[in-house]
Coordinates of C-alpha atoms in Angstrom, one line a residue:
M1 CA -6.2 92.0 -4.3
A2 CA -5.8 88.4 -3.9
K3 CA -3.7 88.5 -7.2
E4 CA -1.8 91.1 -6.1
M5 CA -1.2 89.6 -2.5
H6 CA 0.2 86.0 -4.6
K7 CA 2.2 87.8 -7.0
D8 CA 4.1 89.3 -4.1
E9 CA 4.7 86.3 -2.4
K10 CA 5.7 84.7 -5.4
D11 CA 8.4 87.5 -6.1
F12 CA 9.6 87.3 -3.0
S13 CA 10.3 83.5 -2.9
V14 CA 12.1 84.2 -6.4
A15 CA 14.1 87.0 -4.5
V16 CA 15.1 85.0 -1.6
T17 CA 15.8 81.7 -3.5
W18 CA 18.1 84.0 -5.7
K19 CA 19.8 85.0 -2.9
C20 CA 20.4 81.7 -1.6
A21 CA 21.8 80.3 -4.7
D22 CA 24.4 83.3 -4.5
V23 CA 24.9 82.0 -0.9
K24 CA 25.6 78.4 -2.3
L25 CA 28.1 79.4 -4.7
L26 CA 29.8 81.2 -2.0
L27 CA 29.8 78.8 0.4
V28 CA 31.1 75.9 -2.1
S29 CA 33.7 78.3 -2.9
L30 CA 35.0 79.1 0.5
F31 CA 34.9 75.0 1.1
S32 CA 36.8 74.5 -2.0
L33 CA 39.6 77.4 -0.9
C34 CA 39.9 75.9 2.4
S35 CA 40.3 72.5 1.0
L36 CA 43.2 73.8 -1.0
I37 CA 45.1 75.2 1.8
T38 CA 45.1 72.3 3.7
L39 CA 45.9 70.1 0.7
F40 CA 49.1 72.8 0.5
Q41 CA 49.8 72.4 4.3
L42 CA 50.0 68.5 3.8
F43 CA 53.5 69.1 1.7
P44 CA 56.4 69.1 3.7
S45 CA 58.4 71.8 1.7
T46 CA 58.2 73.6 -1.6
S47 CA 61.0 71.1 -3.1
S48 CA 58.2 68.3 -2.9
F49 CA 55.8 70.1 -4.6
L50 CA 57.7 70.9 -7.5
S51 CA 58.9 67.4 -7.8
C52 CA 55.4 67.1 -9.2
F53 CA 56.1 69.1 -12.1
S54 CA 60.0 69.0 -12.7
T55 CA 62.7 66.6 -12.0
V56 CA 65.5 69.3 -12.0
D57 CA 67.5 70.2 -8.8
S58 CA 66.3 73.2 -7.6
R59 CA 68.7 73.6 -4.7
P60 CA 70.7 76.9 -5.0
L61 CA 74.5 76.6 -6.2
Q62 CA 75.5 78.4 -3.2
F63 CA 74.6 75.4 -0.6
A64 CA 77.2 73.4 -2.6
A65 CA 80.1 75.9 -1.7
L66 CA 79.1 76.0 1.8
S67 CA 79.1 72.2 2.4
P68 CA 81.6 70.7 4.8
P69 CA 84.8 69.5 3.5
P70 CA 85.1 65.7 3.2
P71 CA 86.2 63.7 6.5
P72 CA 90.0 62.8 6.8
P73 CA 90.9 59.2 5.7
P74 CA 91.1 56.8 8.7
P75 CA 94.5 56.1 10.5
P76 CA 96.0 52.9 9.2
R77 CA 95.3 49.9 11.2
S78 CA 97.5 47.8 12.7
V79 CA 98.8 44.9 10.7
H80 CA 99.3 41.5 13.0
P81 CA 102.8 40.4 12.3
L82 CA 103.4 36.8 10.4
K83 CA 104.7 34.0 13.0
A84 CA 106.8 32.1 10.4
E85 CA 107.5 28.1 10.7
Q86 CA 110.4 26.7 12.1
L87 CA 112.8 24.0 11.1
T88 CA 113.9 22.3 14.5
N89 CA 117.2 20.7 15.7
D90 CA 116.0 17.1 14.5
S91 CA 114.6 18.2 11.2
V92 CA 110.8 18.4 12.0
V93 CA 109.1 21.3 10.5
K94 CA 107.0 23.4 13.3
R95 CA 104.0 24.9 11.9
S96 CA 102.7 27.9 13.0
F97 CA 98.9 29.4 13.6
N98 CA 98.3 33.1 12.9
P99 CA 95.1 34.1 15.1
V100 CA 93.6 37.0 13.9
G101 CA 90.1 38.6 15.1
S102 CA 87.4 36.9 17.0
A103 CA 84.7 34.7 15.7
A104 CA 82.0 36.2 17.9
Y105 CA 81.0 38.5 20.7
L106 CA 81.6 37.2 24.0
F107 CA 78.3 38.4 25.5
I108 CA 75.4 40.9 24.0
Q109 CA 73.2 42.0 26.5
M110 CA 69.6 42.9 25.7
G111 CA 67.9 43.1 29.3
A112 CA 68.6 42.6 32.9
Y113 CA 66.1 42.7 35.5
R114 CA 65.3 42.0 39.4
G115 CA 63.7 38.6 40.1
G116 CA 63.2 39.3 43.6
A117 CA 65.1 40.9 47.1
N118 CA 68.2 39.0 46.2
N119 CA 68.1 37.7 42.6
F120 CA 68.6 39.2 39.2
V121 CA 68.3 37.7 35.7
V122 CA 70.6 38.8 32.8
I123 CA 69.3 38.1 29.4
G124 CA 71.8 38.1 26.2
L125 CA 73.3 36.5 23.2
A126 CA 76.5 34.7 23.4
S127 CA 78.9 32.4 21.0
K128 CA 76.7 29.4 20.3
P129 CA 80.1 26.9 19.7
L130 CA 81.6 28.4 22.8
H131 CA 78.5 27.6 24.9
V132 CA 78.2 24.2 23.0
F133 CA 82.1 22.9 23.2
A134 CA 83.4 25.1 26.1
K135 CA 82.7 26.1 29.8
P136 CA 82.3 30.0 29.8
Q137 CA 81.4 30.8 33.3
F138 CA 79.7 33.8 34.7
E139 CA 80.2 35.4 38.2
C140 CA 77.9 38.1 39.9
E141 CA 79.0 41.0 42.0
W142 CA 77.0 43.1 43.6
I143 CA 78.5 46.9 44.5
A144 CA 76.3 48.9 46.9
H145 CA 76.5 52.5 47.0
G146 CA 78.4 53.8 50.2
G147 CA 76.4 56.7 52.3
G148 CA 79.3 59.1 51.4
G149 CA 78.7 58.6 47.8
G150 CA 81.3 55.9 47.4
E151 CA 81.1 52.2 47.0
S152 CA 80.9 49.8 49.8
A153 CA 82.3 46.2 49.9
S154 CA 81.1 43.9 47.2
I155 CA 79.0 40.7 47.4
F156 CA 79.7 37.8 45.0
A157 CA 77.5 35.0 43.6
S158 CA 78.0 32.3 40.7
G159 CA 75.8 33.0 37.9
Y160 CA 73.8 29.9 36.8
K161 CA 73.3 30.3 33.0
I162 CA 70.4 28.7 31.3
L163 CA 70.3 28.2 27.3
P164 CA 66.6 28.0 26.2
D165 CA 66.8 27.5 22.5
W166 CA 66.9 23.7 22.3
G167 CA 69.8 23.4 19.8
Y168 CA 68.0 26.5 17.5
G169 CA 71.0 28.6 17.8
R170 CA 73.1 30.0 15.0
V171 CA 76.1 32.0 15.3
Y172 CA 74.8 33.1 18.7
T173 CA 72.7 31.6 20.9
V174 CA 70.4 32.8 23.8
V175 CA 71.7 32.8 27.3
V176 CA 70.0 33.3 30.6
V177 CA 72.3 34.3 33.6
N178 CA 70.5 33.7 37.0
C179 CA 72.4 35.5 39.7
T180 CA 71.3 34.6 43.3
F181 CA 72.8 35.7 46.1
P182 CA 73.0 34.7 49.9
T183 CA 71.1 37.8 51.2
A184 CA 68.9 40.5 49.9
V185 CA 70.9 43.1 48.3
G186 CA 69.9 47.0 47.5
L187 CA 66.7 46.9 49.6
D188 CA 68.0 49.6 51.9
G189 CA 67.5 52.2 49.5
S190 CA 71.3 52.9 49.2
G191 CA 71.2 51.6 45.3
G192 CA 74.2 50.1 43.6
R193 CA 75.8 48.0 40.4
L194 CA 75.6 44.4 39.5
V195 CA 78.4 43.4 37.4
I196 CA 79.0 40.4 35.7
H197 CA 82.1 38.7 35.1
A198 CA 82.0 36.6 31.8
T199 CA 85.2 34.4 30.9
T200 CA 85.8 32.2 27.8
G201 CA 86.6 29.0 29.9
G202 CA 89.4 28.4 27.4
G203 CA 86.6 28.0 24.4
G204 CA 88.5 30.4 22.3
D205 CA 92.0 29.8 22.8
R206 CA 92.8 27.1 25.5
E207 CA 96.0 28.9 26.2
V208 CA 94.1 32.2 26.7
T209 CA 91.0 33.2 28.7
T210 CA 89.6 35.9 28.3
A211 CA 87.7 37.9 30.4
E212 CA 85.1 40.6 30.3
R213 CA 83.7 42.8 33.1
F214 CA 80.3 45.0 32.3
V215 CA 77.7 46.6 34.4
A216 CA 74.4 44.7 33.8
V217 CA 72.2 46.9 36.0
E218 CA 72.6 50.3 37.9
E219 CA 69.8 51.2 40.4
A220 CA 69.6 54.6 41.4
P221 CA 69.3 55.1 45.3
G222 CA 65.6 54.4 46.5
S223 CA 64.6 53.4 43.2
V224 CA 63.6 49.7 44.2
D225 CA 60.3 49.1 45.8
A226 CA 60.5 45.7 47.7
S227 CA 56.6 45.3 48.0
S228 CA 56.4 45.0 44.0
F229 CA 57.9 41.4 44.5
S230 CA 54.7 40.3 46.5
A231 CA 52.0 42.8 45.2
P232 CA 49.0 41.9 42.9
P233 CA 50.1 42.2 39.2
K234 CA 49.0 45.2 37.5
Y235 CA 47.3 43.0 34.4
Q236 CA 45.3 39.6 34.4
Y237 CA 46.9 38.6 31.1
L238 CA 49.8 40.2 29.2
Y239 CA 50.8 39.1 25.5
C240 CA 54.8 38.6 24.9
G241 CA 54.8 38.8 20.9
S242 CA 57.6 37.5 19.0
S243 CA 59.9 39.3 16.4
L244 CA 57.8 41.2 13.6
Y245 CA 59.6 41.3 10.5
G246 CA 58.5 41.4 6.8
N247 CA 56.0 43.1 5.0
L248 CA 53.0 42.9 7.4
S249 CA 49.5 43.3 6.4
P250 CA 47.9 46.4 8.3
Q251 CA 44.4 44.7 7.8
R252 CA 45.5 41.6 9.3
V253 CA 47.0 43.1 12.4
R254 CA 44.1 45.1 12.9
E255 CA 41.8 42.3 12.9
W256 CA 44.1 40.4 15.3
L257 CA 44.4 43.2 17.6
A258 CA 40.3 43.8 17.8
Y259 CA 39.9 39.8 18.2
H260 CA 42.1 39.5 21.2
A261 CA 41.0 42.9 23.1
R262 CA 37.9 41.5 23.3
F263 CA 38.9 38.0 24.1
F264 CA 41.1 39.1 27.0
G265 CA 39.3 42.4 27.8
V266 CA 40.1 46.1 27.9
G267 CA 41.6 47.2 31.2
K268 CA 43.0 43.8 32.5
S269 CA 45.4 42.8 29.6
H270 CA 48.0 44.4 28.0
F271 CA 50.2 43.7 24.6
V272 CA 53.7 43.9 23.9
I273 CA 54.7 44.0 20.7
H274 CA 58.5 43.9 19.3
D275 CA 59.7 45.5 16.1
A276 CA 62.2 43.4 14.4
G277 CA 61.5 45.6 10.9
G278 CA 58.2 44.4 10.0
V279 CA 56.4 47.7 11.7
H280 CA 56.2 50.1 8.8
P281 CA 54.0 53.4 9.1
E282 CA 50.7 51.5 8.1
V283 CA 50.7 49.2 10.8
I284 CA 51.9 52.1 13.3
A285 CA 48.8 53.7 12.0
V286 CA 46.8 50.7 13.3
L287 CA 48.5 50.4 16.4
R288 CA 49.0 54.3 17.5
P289 CA 45.2 54.1 18.8
W290 CA 45.9 51.4 21.1
M291 CA 49.3 52.8 22.3
E292 CA 47.3 56.0 23.3
K293 CA 45.0 53.6 25.2
G294 CA 47.4 52.3 26.9
M295 CA 46.7 48.8 25.7
V296 CA 50.1 48.3 23.8
T297 CA 53.6 48.5 24.1
L298 CA 55.8 49.0 20.9
Q299 CA 59.2 48.1 21.5
D300 CA 61.8 48.6 18.5
I301 CA 64.1 45.8 18.3
R302 CA 65.8 46.3 15.0
E303 CA 69.4 46.5 16.1
Q304 CA 69.2 42.6 17.0
E305 CA 69.4 42.1 13.3
R306 CA 72.8 42.4 13.4
F307 CA 73.7 39.3 15.1
D308 CA 72.7 36.3 13.9
G309 CA 70.5 34.3 15.9
Y310 CA 67.8 31.7 15.5
Y311 CA 64.3 33.5 13.4
H312 CA 65.4 37.2 14.2
N313 CA 66.4 35.9 17.8
Q314 CA 63.0 35.0 18.8
F315 CA 64.1 33.1 22.0
L316 CA 66.0 36.4 23.1
V317 CA 63.1 38.4 22.8
V318 CA 60.4 35.9 24.5
N319 CA 63.1 35.6 27.5
D320 CA 63.4 39.2 27.8
C321 CA 59.8 39.6 27.9
L322 CA 59.1 37.3 30.1
H323 CA 61.5 38.8 32.7
R324 CA 60.8 42.1 32.0
Y325 CA 57.0 41.8 32.9
K326 CA 57.6 39.3 35.5
F327 CA 55.8 40.8 38.2
M328 CA 53.2 43.0 36.3
A329 CA 50.9 40.0 34.9
K330 CA 49.2 36.9 36.6
W331 CA 49.6 35.1 33.1
I332 CA 51.7 35.7 30.1
F333 CA 50.6 34.2 26.5
F334 CA 53.0 33.6 23.9
F335 CA 51.8 32.9 20.4
D336 CA 51.8 34.7 16.9
I337 CA 49.8 37.4 15.4
D338 CA 48.7 35.1 12.8
E339 CA 46.9 32.9 15.5
F340 CA 43.7 33.3 17.1
L341 CA 42.7 31.9 20.4
Y342 CA 39.3 30.5 20.9
L343 CA 37.2 29.5 23.8
P344 CA 34.4 26.8 23.8
P345 CA 30.7 29.0 23.7
K346 CA 29.5 30.0 27.3
T347 CA 33.3 30.2 28.7
S348 CA 35.1 32.9 29.4
I349 CA 39.2 33.4 29.8
D350 CA 38.7 34.0 33.4
S351 CA 36.9 30.7 34.1
V352 CA 39.1 28.9 31.9
L353 CA 42.4 30.1 33.7
A354 CA 40.6 29.8 37.0
S355 CA 40.4 25.9 36.1
L356 CA 44.2 26.0 35.2
A357 CA 45.1 27.9 38.3
G358 CA 46.8 24.9 39.8
Y359 CA 49.2 24.7 37.1
S360 CA 52.4 26.9 36.4
Q361 CA 52.1 26.4 32.4
F362 CA 49.6 24.8 30.1
T363 CA 50.0 24.6 26.4
I364 CA 47.5 25.1 23.7
E365 CA 46.5 22.8 20.7
Q366 CA 46.6 24.2 17.3
M367 CA 43.8 24.3 14.6
P368 CA 45.7 24.9 11.1
M369 CA 43.4 26.7 8.5
S370 CA 44.0 26.9 4.9
S371 CA 45.4 30.5 3.7
K372 CA 44.1 30.7 0.1
L373 CA 40.6 28.5 0.3
C374 CA 37.3 30.5 0.5
Q375 CA 33.9 29.9 -0.2
S376 CA 32.0 30.2 -3.5
S377 CA 29.3 32.3 -1.7
D378 CA 31.8 34.6 -0.7
Y379 CA 33.1 35.5 -4.0
G380 CA 32.5 38.9 -4.7
K381 CA 32.0 39.8 -1.0
T382 CA 35.9 40.5 -0.3
P383 CA 36.5 43.9 -2.0
R384 CA 39.8 45.1 -2.5
Y385 CA 41.4 48.7 -1.7
H386 CA 40.9 49.5 -5.2
F387 CA 37.8 50.8 -3.5
F388 CA 39.4 52.9 -1.1
L389 CA 38.8 56.2 -2.0
L390 CA 35.2 55.6 -2.6
R391 CA 34.5 54.1 0.9
L392 CA 36.7 57.0 2.4
V393 CA 34.5 59.6 0.9
V394 CA 31.1 57.6 2.1
V395 CA 32.2 57.7 5.6
I396 CA 33.4 61.6 5.3
V397 CA 30.1 62.4 3.7
C398 CA 28.5 60.7 6.7
E399 CA 30.4 62.7 8.8
I400 CA 29.3 65.7 7.4
F401 CA 25.6 64.5 7.7
H402 CA 25.9 63.6 11.4
R403 CA 24.9 60.0 10.4
F404 CA 28.2 58.4 10.9
Q405 CA 27.7 54.6 10.2
F406 CA 30.0 52.2 10.0
S407 CA 28.2 49.9 6.9
A408 CA 30.3 50.8 4.7
V409 CA 33.2 49.3 6.1
R410 CA 31.4 46.8 8.6
R411 CA 30.4 44.7 5.1
R412 CA 34.1 44.0 4.6
M413 CA 35.0 40.4 5.5
W414 CA 37.8 39.9 7.9
G415 CA 40.4 37.3 7.1
M416 CA 39.2 34.7 9.5
E417 CA 36.0 35.0 8.0
K418 CA 36.7 34.4 4.3
L419 CA 39.5 31.5 5.5
V420 CA 36.9 28.7 6.8
Y421 CA 38.8 25.5 5.6
R422 CA 40.5 23.5 8.4
N423 CA 43.5 21.0 7.9
A424 CA 42.0 17.8 8.8
K425 CA 45.2 15.6 7.9
R426 CA 45.8 13.3 11.1
G427 CA 48.5 11.8 12.7
V428 CA 50.5 15.1 12.7
R429 CA 52.8 16.6 15.4
R430 CA 51.8 19.8 15.3
D431 CA 53.4 23.2 17.1
R432 CA 51.7 23.9 20.5
K433 CA 51.5 27.5 21.8
Y434 CA 51.6 28.2 25.9
A435 CA 50.6 30.3 28.7
I436 CA 52.7 30.3 31.5
Q437 CA 52.6 32.2 35.4
P438 CA 56.0 34.2 35.0
R439 CA 56.6 33.9 38.6
S440 CA 57.4 30.5 38.4
A441 CA 59.5 30.8 35.4
Y442 CA 63.1 31.0 35.1
A443 CA 63.6 31.0 31.3
T444 CA 61.2 30.2 28.4
G445 CA 61.0 29.0 24.7
V446 CA 58.9 29.5 21.8
H447 CA 56.4 26.5 22.2
M448 CA 56.6 26.0 25.6
S449 CA 59.1 26.5 28.7
Q450 CA 61.4 23.4 30.0
N451 CA 62.6 26.1 33.0
V452 CA 59.3 26.4 35.2
A453 CA 58.6 25.4 38.9
G454 CA 55.4 23.8 39.1
R455 CA 53.1 21.6 37.1
S456 CA 52.5 21.8 33.6
T457 CA 49.7 20.5 31.3
H458 CA 49.2 20.1 27.7
Q459 CA 45.3 18.3 28.0
T460 CA 43.6 21.5 27.0
E461 CA 41.8 20.6 24.0
A462 CA 38.3 20.9 25.4
R463 CA 38.9 24.3 27.1
I464 CA 41.0 26.3 24.6
R465 CA 42.5 26.3 21.3
Y466 CA 44.1 28.5 18.7
F467 CA 43.2 28.9 14.7
H468 CA 46.4 29.5 12.9
Y469 CA 46.4 31.2 9.6
H470 CA 50.0 30.5 8.4
G471 CA 51.3 33.1 5.9
T472 CA 48.6 35.3 5.9
I473 CA 49.7 38.2 8.2
A474 CA 52.7 39.2 5.5
D475 CA 50.1 38.6 2.9
R476 CA 49.4 42.0 1.3
R477 CA 47.0 40.6 -1.2
E478 CA 43.4 39.4 -1.0
P479 CA 44.2 35.9 1.0
C480 CA 41.1 34.0 -1.1
R481 CA 43.1 32.3 -4.0
E482 CA 40.5 29.4 -4.6
F483 CA 36.8 29.2 -4.2
V484 CA 35.2 26.2 -3.6
N485 CA 31.8 24.9 -2.9
A486 CA 32.0 21.9 -0.8
T487 CA 32.3 20.9 3.1
A488 CA 35.5 18.9 2.7
V489 CA 38.3 19.2 0.0
T490 CA 41.7 17.3 -1.0
T491 CA 43.9 19.6 -2.7
H492 CA 46.6 18.7 -5.5
D493 CA 48.8 17.8 -2.7
G494 CA 46.5 15.3 -1.0
T495 CA 45.8 17.6 2.2
Q496 CA 42.6 17.1 3.3
Y497 CA 40.4 20.3 4.4
V498 CA 37.0 20.7 6.0
L499 CA 34.4 23.6 6.6
D500 CA 35.2 24.9 10.2
D501 CA 33.2 28.6 10.5
T502 CA 34.1 28.8 14.0
L503 CA 35.8 32.0 13.9
R504 CA 33.7 33.4 11.5
R505 CA 30.6 33.1 13.6
V506 CA 32.7 35.3 16.2
A507 CA 33.5 37.9 13.8
G508 CA 30.4 39.8 14.4
A509 CA 30.3 40.0 18.0
V510 CA 33.6 41.5 17.4
K511 CA 32.9 44.2 15.0
R512 CA 29.5 44.9 17.2
S513 CA 31.5 45.4 19.9
G514 CA 33.0 48.4 19.0
Q515 CA 36.5 47.6 19.7
S516 CA 37.6 47.8 16.0
D517 CA 35.4 50.5 14.3
Q518 CA 37.0 53.4 16.4
W519 CA 40.7 52.1 15.1
I520 CA 39.3 52.4 11.4
V521 CA 38.2 55.7 12.0
Y522 CA 42.0 56.7 13.2
S523 CA 43.7 54.7 10.1
I524 CA 41.4 57.1 7.6
I525 CA 42.2 60.4 9.5
Q526 CA 46.0 59.7 9.2
L527 CA 45.8 58.8 5.4
R528 CA 48.9 56.4 5.8
I529 CA 46.9 53.6 4.3
R530 CA 47.8 53.7 0.7
A531 CA 45.2 52.7 -1.8
K532 CA 46.8 49.5 -3.3
S533 CA 48.2 48.7 0.1
D534 CA 46.5 45.0 0.2
S535 CA 46.4 44.6 -3.5
D536 CA 50.6 44.9 -4.2
P537 CA 52.4 42.4 -2.4
V538 CA 55.4 44.6 -2.8
R539 CA 54.7 46.9 0.6
G540 CA 52.2 49.0 -1.5
R541 CA 54.6 50.3 -4.0
S542 CA 54.4 50.8 -7.8
K543 CA 55.8 48.9 -10.4
S544 CA 58.7 51.0 -10.5
G545 CA 59.8 50.2 -7.1
S546 CA 59.1 53.8 -5.6
S547 CA 56.8 54.5 -2.8
I548 CA 53.4 56.3 -3.9
S549 CA 54.3 59.8 -4.7
V550 CA 53.3 63.3 -3.5
C551 CA 51.6 63.8 -6.7
T552 CA 49.4 61.0 -6.1
A553 CA 48.4 61.7 -2.9
A554 CA 47.6 65.3 -4.1
W555 CA 45.2 64.1 -6.6
H556 CA 43.5 61.9 -4.1
L557 CA 43.1 64.5 -1.9
L558 CA 41.7 66.5 -4.9
V559 CA 39.6 64.2 -5.9
M560 CA 38.2 63.7 -2.2
S561 CA 37.6 67.8 -1.8
F562 CA 35.6 67.7 -5.1
L563 CA 33.4 64.8 -4.1
C564 CA 33.0 66.5 -0.8
C565 CA 31.9 69.7 -2.2
C566 CA 29.4 68.1 -4.2
A567 CA 27.9 66.3 -1.1
L568 CA 28.0 69.8 0.7
T569 CA 26.4 71.2 -2.7
F570 CA 23.8 68.6 -2.6
R571 CA 23.0 69.5 1.1
L572 CA 22.7 73.1 0.2
L573 CA 20.3 72.5 -2.2
T574 CA 17.9 71.4 0.2
L575 CA 17.9 75.0 1.3
V576 CA 15.9 76.1 -1.7
R577 CA 13.3 73.3 -1.4
T578 CA 12.8 74.4 2.1
L579 CA 12.3 78.0 1.3
H580 CA 9.3 77.2 -0.6
S581 CA 7.8 75.3 2.5
L582 CA 8.3 78.4 4.4
N583 CA 5.7 80.7 2.5
A584 CA 3.3 80.3 5.3
F585 CA 5.2 82.4 8.0
K586 CA 5.1 85.9 8.4
P587 CA 7.8 88.0 6.9
V588 CA 8.9 89.3 10.2
Q589 CA 9.7 85.8 11.2
F590 CA 11.5 85.0 8.0
T591 CA 14.9 85.8 8.6
F592 CA 17.8 84.4 7.0
R593 CA 19.7 83.1 9.7
S594 CA 16.6 80.5 10.8
V595 CA 16.2 79.7 7.2
L596 CA 20.2 78.6 7.1
I597 CA 19.7 76.6 10.5
R598 CA 16.7 75.3 9.4
G599 CA 17.8 74.4 5.9
V600 CA 21.1 72.8 6.9
C601 CA 20.4 71.3 10.3
C602 CA 17.2 69.9 10.1
K603 CA 15.4 67.5 7.7
P604 CA 12.8 69.0 4.9
S605 CA 9.3 68.5 5.5

């Protein structure tokens, strides 16, 4: 009798195991099918998928016949007549000069903002030679909207111009026009317009004074809140970034944002990023979660590249940011995204700025770091994006198992952890960066402001410094070029470097704070960071010059789907092992639903 019972239990176990094996194959097949369906959804059109197999143009011929006719030729331009030279009565040849066109625009406005109840500020570009060698003038006119929809009498004021670029301008220089009226304007809720009258002052042609009249500000009725000029600011700290251009590294941008979000504090700080052509889709994937959280504002200023100004019109950008957020922040910081602020231990940004509250501006000392020297002990700890796919699969598998840990990502060293050698050369004047109380500033510069009301201090070395990793933000490759095993190094050009792991000791706290890991997940989900974005210096492009194709992306997704299927299959195999441990249960309690839940969601005993 006992032998028959044992035989029945064995047959029952084998039968259930065989059924579960069928279920395993069914689930794996369904998962593979869903993965392929998801893959096809990523293709923008059928032509994109066909391009993986053929380069023949698959567009129907009838579309060519329906193409619109070519536009008519432009009308002929007017021809300037030639003014010939003349021979005077006293036999003197009077030469003629024929002016054609104009060398530069009189004024190019970027922004205009209120500076108070009776004050406006207009920021823009103007001809550099005109403002250096001539005396162009600006006049401000406020035209209030009348009660019946018309316009009331105008109020005029002289415009005071500020040139904040310190002689760095090129074809164009930055001009900040300050309009201060004798009385408050536009606070009665009627609205109005600020009109600027700009003249060349005889700079272009002493016999001809060119005058232009343009609307700088237009306020709708009831749009001005006078209390905002004296209300407490929304943010304690605001970052005004310079023009971002070139092929930026998304990894370096992510590290910089995570570090300074913790440095300034989430909820009381804000970052303004200016895109001059450097914020490509991979950087957007890094910035997007911060933008959704309300901590980052991204401004597209690529159009300014039309006008030849100093360093992608950097002075224009920082002055616009200063006046745009003048009443929204208590302190505004000006530095670059390859620079990391640092405070001594046991201090905070709140305590440091409280001790500097009596100053309108303070500058920050630079600590230049090597952009290629690394420690020999770190060799092999700097993985490249060749292992991107493997790390991505690890993250997905961990998500499937509900054990999502960032150990695979956290092991990767950040740039400020690798580059630990500081330039120790003495007697060199280094550029400084600064912070300013915006309500006390009329204009600003790149390294400090010369148009500020109140005191400024430069003795801040013991309170705050910044580490400068020059050139690393635009380098998509691995930053470590040379590995050394010494506390002091002298390079071939005679530059002395000393070991300084100050920021390396801070990086661990930034990673543990959780301010960076959540953004890594977003970047992975976006699937925008290409597999060789850090190893290829030409913006993640292949050797042929084209970006990674749809075929390559499809291949990566297929490999990931296969590995995910393998991971799910391995997990489902535990079901079979779990069944053998359930022999002691009564058959009435043995349902497929209970076994499936126990096998997939619970650990095997």
